[in-house]
Amino acid sequence: MIQADKTLFTMTNFHKQQKNNFTMLPKTPTGITGLDEITGGGLPKGRPSLICGEAGCGKTLMSLEFIIRGAMEFHEPGVFMAFEEKAEELTQNVASLGFDLNKLQQEKLVKIDHVHIDRSEIEETGEYDLEGLFIRLGYAIDSIGAKRVVLDTLENLFSGLSDTAILRAELRRLFNFLKEKGVTAIITGEKGDGSSLTRQGLEEYVSDCVILLDHRVINQISTRRLRVVKYRGSQHGTNEYPFLIDEEGISVLPVTSLKLEKEVSSERVSSGIAALDDMLGGKGFFKGSSVLVSGTAGTGKTSIAAYFANETCSQGKKCLYFAFEESPKQIVRNMKSINVDLQKHIDKGSLQFFASRPTLYGLEMHLVAMYKMIHKFKPDAVVLDPITNLITVGSVSEVKSMLVRLIDFLQEMQITVMFTALSLNTIVSEQTDEGVSSLVDAWLLVRDIEYNGERNRGMYIMKSRGMKHSNQVREFIITDKGLDLVEVYLGPEGVLTGSAREAQKLREKTGVALRDFAVSRKDKEIMRKRKMLESKISTLQAEFESTEEELNKIYFEEQLKEEIIEKNRAEMTNLRKGAIDAENQIRSKK
Amino acid sequence: MSEQEQLPLSADNLNYDHDDHVFRLRLFVTGASPNSSRAISNLKDICETYLKGNYELEIIDVYQQPLIAESEQIIALPLLIKKAPGVERRLIGDMSNKTKVLRGLGLPVEN
């Protein structure tokens, strides 16, 4: 997380430098996660900054972290002048954050000077000045070559000494002294009554950079916030940014990253449900996109999410599953009933569950916990199931702002995220409860279709940015073999699902059978008719043949007769010829 | 620090044998600044008047020994620390308010 923010920070810096590389206010990076991003690089170098806020809002820790991170990460030694706590106490306080103040002091990177001041021990006998403080501070700075100084809490001087006129004059001198020394200083101050930022009006001395810390409890959940009240000569984020203190120190989380310049991928990831992929242009979601699955209770949102997780893991990728409602074991058991074995992915280490009650801590803490988990596990896909429960710990706008940041962050990391959300009404609302519908890239809606005394699930794609997607409502069925989408029956009676669809199918089948029967009967009749006609034809043919034969017989007889006559005649002629010849012979002889 | 512990003192009554009653005073100053100069002269007057022969006064220039500023928890200067007798007491300022100085040292205040 720190690393990611570092890159962000360097990117911001880079852009800034590109914009105006002539007179840029030199800045000292604090090293505090997120703060440098808001301030565009850190605190004004060589000038004092004021951190103010109520008791217990993290002033001391923030300033101490500035010193420690400066020493550890930027090799800038620092002096911490504590007017409230002793060095040992401070050491103990930050030991829980993994910082070894003693070691840093031995290495001459940090110097802690506890200033003890008690009015009851002091008698003021006339004119005085704070030269002692100056000498101490000057000596401490010179002894380790400090570049950073913290005065925490300078206002304690006012409780120890009574002559405010002197104190004010001396404070003015002190800030000039710090500037002369060229150290980047933080002065902390308690928030005063009314509109003043500090009790003693320290802000009038420190005019370069003022950061206000706040600690609010809303609905029994406390949230710390930070706001850069002013920052002369520099651009800065003006919003209130939530921050938190955990075992790694302070993390400020900018509400959104200040730019929209994320890398995009055209790679697709399968949802695990083949029919759903088909609806999404045949390939599934874009890698690194955000998907919202919303629906009323019991519509199978978690099942879709589990399918997605299962598919991701089956492809050898890693998935992180944030469960806010059910325990991991419960989900694993329940998903077995739809033929999804998540346990084997858990055993392989490709699937990790992170279950927590939303009310366990505030939204910011959830966000940071998620940031950390994601950084540690480096998943390819993340599931949040369901985001609706987060509403119990924050207002709609807070949840939205948190999800914006989460989506932002996940897109930066090219992680596909699937949210499930419970919508309370069955009417298709244009907005989900969390108002994230406009943020997500794809929105699947699962809804109940109550008809004919039964409840069925219909699914459709409300939106899916950047891809062709089906506009059809599909029936979403959950069986013990798994999830599937079937086309709903669109008939003259409208959309039919469930048993109504089956009934309609049966009706259609009956119709077909009847028609088939009718057709076959007709066919037979035709056959019969043909047979009848054919037999008729053959009779006629026979008749014709006999007639023909009769006719032929006469004809033949005639011909035969004629032939015979001819033959006879010829014979006769021959006979006659012989007689003639003989006659002729006789005549010639004569 | 209560005044009952202190014996009544006067200018004539000064010879104490016990170390306990010797006033050990350390005055921290910053070079020759106006406040420092005034503090030194005012304190010397008071000591000569009320503690003649019964005090040890050490004047320290913090500029010369900056380390002592931290160890002695010095913030405001000039600073007078009464190490003895009794409880340690700190007095700041140029010692121009004699009543406060006397009270701070645990001496009876003149009316």
Short mmCIF file of N, CA, C and O in Angstrom, two decimals, chain A residues 6 10 19 57 171 249 295 308 492 504 512 572:
data_model
loop_
_atom_site.label_atom_id
_atom_site.label_comp_id
_atom_site.label_asym_id
_atom_site.label_seq_id
_atom_site.Cartn_x
_atom_site.Cartn_y
_atom_site.Cartn_z
N LYS A 6 3.27 5.60 -2.94
CA LYS A 6 4.52 6.25 -3.35
C LYS A 6 4.50 6.55 -4.83
O LYS A 6 4.86 7.63 -5.26
N THR A 10 4.68 10.07 -6.55
CA THR A 10 5.69 10.50 -7.50
C THR A 10 5.03 10.94 -8.80
O THR A 10 5.48 11.88 -9.44
N LYS A 19 3.91 20.92 -14.94
CA LYS A 19 3.05 22.09 -15.10
C LYS A 19 3.83 23.38 -14.84
O LYS A 19 3.80 24.30 -15.65
N CYS A 57 -6.89 13.22 18.85
CA CYS A 57 -7.19 13.06 17.44
C CYS A 57 -5.95 12.68 16.64
O CYS A 57 -6.00 12.55 15.43
N LEU A 171 7.07 33.69 20.97
CA LEU A 171 6.64 32.70 19.96
C LEU A 171 6.96 33.21 18.56
O LEU A 171 7.44 32.48 17.71
N GLY A 249 0.84 2.84 11.69
CA GLY A 249 0.89 4.28 11.73
C GLY A 249 -0.35 4.91 11.13
O GLY A 249 -1.41 4.31 11.10
N GLY A 295 -29.99 -7.48 -6.30
CA GLY A 295 -31.22 -8.25 -6.35
C GLY A 295 -31.85 -8.32 -4.98
O GLY A 295 -31.24 -7.94 -3.99
N PHE A 308 -18.25 -16.96 -9.62
CA PHE A 308 -17.20 -16.12 -10.18
C PHE A 308 -15.86 -16.42 -9.49
O PHE A 308 -14.81 -16.58 -10.14
N PRO A 492 -47.60 -15.31 -26.45
CA PRO A 492 -48.68 -14.32 -26.51
C PRO A 492 -49.12 -13.88 -25.12
O PRO A 492 -49.61 -12.77 -24.95
N GLN A 504 -46.22 -24.42 -20.88
CA GLN A 504 -46.37 -23.93 -22.23
C GLN A 504 -45.65 -24.86 -23.21
O GLN A 504 -46.15 -25.18 -24.28
N VAL A 512 -48.20 -30.47 -31.26
CA VAL A 512 -47.38 -31.10 -32.28
C VAL A 512 -47.82 -32.53 -32.51
O VAL A 512 -48.00 -32.99 -33.64
N MET A 572 -51.30 -69.24 -108.27
CA MET A 572 -52.17 -69.38 -109.43
C MET A 572 -51.50 -68.82 -110.65
O MET A 572 -51.52 -69.43 -111.73
#
